[in-house]
Amino acid sequence: MSIVHLIGGEKGGVGKSLVARVLAQYFIDRNLPFVGFDTDRSHGALLRYYGEFAAPAVLDGHDSLDPVLEAAIEQPDRRILVDLAAQTQQSVSKWFDDADVLGVAHESGVTFTWWHVMDAGRDSVDLLRQWLDQFGETMRLIIVLNEIRGERFELLEASGERQRAEALGAAFVSLRHLPDTTMQKIDQNSLSFWAAAHHPDRASVGLGMLERQRVKVWLSRAYEQIDKVAP
């Protein structure tokens, strides 16, 4: 049975592509075969950092996501990883509705998991509310609390949306903040997280020994969180 992992959250800059990259590296390190699709026409993080595993899937037509489900059906031994660009939730919803995608997936033994990435801001809470209103219990939901802008998610707790999501069966994982300067060096050198953590040549990757160690620790902690939800 194949699982389609949709990495969303609607908001630009919230860390959707970062989560997609972490999941790609997780699948590689755990020897879990996968195929990636990148819907971001401007940044294309999966294509840039994990190009040998990914293909473009720009949402510019009614059938743009068809290859996602087709790949899941044709390659049931592989996970499917889809990095959704900002403000694509309505396009995905229309794709689901127009072709009864979830019905076809169910008949074919394919399941969908939505990774909803959010930061600690009010708009992320509002976007989670909209997702729950729109999709409810139609697919598995994993909410990623990205600590990019702080570790405290009081607005989420006070809103009641966390409790609502948990009542619908949602799981929560946290992604710690990797120092900005380290992430910038990784991005500037177009490094996979494996290369950032293990490449010994500082001149090639721009990361010193302790910076590489920080990446290893950060990635290990991210994997501990992902292990909890068994993707």
XYZ file of C-alpha atoms in Angstrom:
231
model
C 0.000 0.000 0.000
C 1.355 3.396 -0.980
C 1.055 6.555 1.103
C 0.903 10.015 -0.451
C 2.425 12.612 1.859
C 1.195 16.129 1.075
C 3.288 18.850 2.723
C 1.087 21.924 3.061
C 0.144 24.825 5.253
C -0.771 27.516 2.704
C 1.360 30.222 4.304
C 4.545 31.232 2.500
C 7.754 30.991 4.515
C 6.306 28.736 7.196
C 8.702 25.889 6.416
C 6.788 23.549 4.107
C 9.774 22.922 1.860
C 12.019 22.486 4.883
C 9.731 19.745 6.175
C 9.658 18.151 2.714
C 13.472 18.132 2.657
C 13.645 16.606 6.132
C 11.176 13.895 5.124
C 13.127 13.181 1.941
C 16.318 12.738 3.954
C 14.427 10.643 6.515
C 13.169 8.284 3.811
C 16.682 7.975 2.388
C 18.295 7.322 5.764
C 15.599 4.814 6.731
C 15.895 3.014 3.363
C 12.260 3.778 2.538
C 11.796 4.089 -1.253
C 9.977 7.248 -2.316
C 9.168 9.494 -5.250
C 9.007 13.266 -4.811
C 6.921 15.894 -6.589
C 7.666 19.606 -6.317
C 4.853 22.087 -7.031
C 6.825 25.270 -6.335
C 7.624 26.957 -9.639
C 9.905 29.588 -8.046
C 11.992 27.752 -5.427
C 11.656 24.019 -6.070
C 13.419 22.819 -2.922
C 12.963 19.097 -3.578
C 14.228 19.525 -7.119
C 17.193 21.552 -5.904
C 18.317 19.435 -2.962
C 16.973 15.976 -3.848
C 16.682 16.204 -7.615
C 17.407 12.536 -8.294
C 14.262 11.620 -6.358
C 11.895 14.396 -7.512
C 9.938 15.630 -10.516
C 8.141 18.960 -11.118
C 4.363 19.144 -10.706
C 3.441 22.801 -11.142
C -0.269 23.322 -10.442
C -1.214 25.057 -13.678
C -3.914 22.679 -14.898
C -6.746 20.453 -13.735
C -4.585 17.361 -14.220
C -1.299 18.674 -12.790
C -1.444 16.327 -9.806
C -2.624 13.260 -11.726
C 0.936 11.830 -11.854
C 0.968 11.822 -8.048
C -1.876 9.329 -7.713
C -0.745 7.393 -10.766
C 2.720 6.967 -9.243
C 1.192 5.807 -5.967
C -0.923 3.180 -7.741
C 1.823 2.027 -10.110
C 4.539 1.900 -7.435
C 2.812 0.644 -4.274
C 6.156 -0.093 -2.608
C 7.135 3.582 -2.677
C 5.997 6.525 -0.612
C 4.988 9.635 -2.529
C 6.203 12.995 -1.211
C 4.568 16.183 -2.513
C 5.913 19.611 -1.571
C 2.958 21.973 -1.989
C 3.669 25.611 -2.773
C 1.953 28.389 -0.834
C -1.724 29.006 -1.570
C -2.332 25.727 -3.390
C -4.833 24.179 -0.976
C -7.821 25.151 -3.112
C -6.202 23.626 -6.200
C -5.642 20.386 -4.297
C -9.218 20.442 -3.001
C -10.560 20.930 -6.531
C -8.406 18.048 -7.772
C -9.798 15.837 -5.011
C -13.363 16.820 -5.875
C -13.318 16.826 -9.687
C -12.036 13.255 -10.032
C -13.109 11.788 -6.675
C -9.412 11.270 -6.031
C -9.864 10.033 -2.475
C -12.424 7.489 -3.663
C -10.099 6.210 -6.385
C -7.251 6.119 -3.880
C -9.308 4.067 -1.434
C -10.234 1.550 -4.132
C -6.567 1.302 -5.133
C -5.195 0.875 -1.616
C -3.609 4.334 -1.512
C -3.873 6.570 1.543
C -3.223 10.288 1.919
C -1.453 12.007 4.802
C -1.457 15.797 5.065
C 1.456 17.396 6.923
C 0.163 20.819 7.956
C 3.162 23.034 8.731
C 2.586 26.017 10.987
C 4.501 28.583 12.999
C 3.394 30.304 16.198
C 1.541 33.146 14.453
C -2.171 33.934 14.349
C -2.440 33.375 10.602
C -1.178 29.802 10.992
C -3.949 29.122 13.505
C -6.522 30.576 11.112
C -5.195 28.419 8.271
C -5.411 25.305 10.432
C -9.029 26.175 11.214
C -9.746 26.511 7.500
C -8.113 23.141 6.789
C -10.169 21.405 9.471
C -13.343 23.026 8.132
C -12.538 21.906 4.603
C -11.104 18.423 5.033
C -12.095 17.234 8.500
C -11.573 13.475 8.759
C -11.050 12.804 5.047
C -7.360 11.955 5.490
C -4.708 11.522 8.136
C -3.457 14.834 9.513
C -0.027 15.489 11.017
C 0.501 19.010 12.324
C 4.100 20.207 12.317
C 4.865 22.889 14.889
C 7.822 24.603 13.264
C 9.761 26.575 15.853
C 11.184 28.903 13.208
C 9.632 31.911 14.973
C 9.540 30.674 18.548
C 8.822 27.632 20.669
C 5.610 28.853 22.298
C 2.332 28.149 20.535
C -0.016 29.880 22.985
C -2.291 31.191 20.243
C -2.868 27.658 19.001
C -3.556 26.373 22.506
C -5.940 29.238 23.284
C -7.835 28.904 20.005
C -9.217 25.444 20.709
C -8.056 24.279 17.269
C -5.446 21.929 18.702
C -8.091 20.166 20.761
C -10.392 20.076 17.747
C -7.658 18.564 15.573
C -6.784 15.980 18.218
C -10.448 14.994 18.464
C -10.312 14.274 14.726
C -7.265 12.059 15.227
C -4.499 14.485 14.273
C -0.946 13.901 15.463
C 1.489 16.661 16.406
C 5.239 16.806 15.847
C 7.710 19.591 16.594
C 10.567 20.809 14.426
C 13.247 22.688 16.315
C 14.912 25.786 14.958
C 18.283 25.253 13.294
C 20.432 28.424 13.614
C 19.779 30.759 10.694
C 23.450 31.097 9.763
C 23.815 27.319 9.526
C 20.693 26.965 7.388
C 21.862 29.788 5.149
C 25.163 27.996 4.520
C 23.309 24.780 3.712
C 21.068 26.610 1.265
C 23.850 28.669 -0.301
C 25.746 25.479 -1.104
C 22.620 23.541 -2.198
C 23.419 20.761 0.258
C 21.303 17.797 1.181
C 21.035 17.403 4.929
C 23.251 14.315 4.706
C 26.005 16.342 3.052
C 25.571 19.145 5.579
C 25.931 16.724 8.476
C 28.660 14.421 7.172
C 30.777 16.022 4.447
C 34.278 16.427 5.936
C 35.524 19.162 3.599
C 34.781 22.558 5.111
C 35.891 24.304 1.932
C 33.238 22.420 -0.049
C 30.280 22.809 2.302
C 31.178 25.894 4.326
C 30.367 24.189 7.627
C 32.812 23.663 10.462
C 32.966 20.564 12.641
C 30.585 21.867 15.319
C 28.179 23.257 12.741
C 28.006 19.809 11.146
C 27.440 18.367 14.607
C 24.548 20.792 15.180
C 22.961 19.612 11.946
C 23.350 15.976 13.054
C 21.712 16.680 16.415
C 18.928 18.746 14.838
C 18.233 16.062 12.247
C 18.297 13.294 14.859
C 15.725 15.143 16.953
C 13.565 15.698 13.884
C 13.741 11.969 13.136
C 12.635 11.173 16.689
C 9.530 13.253 16.090
C 8.851 11.658 12.704
C 9.319 8.167 14.144
C 6.388 8.858 16.478
C 3.980 9.144 13.539
C 5.425 6.250 11.498
C 5.214 7.719 7.997
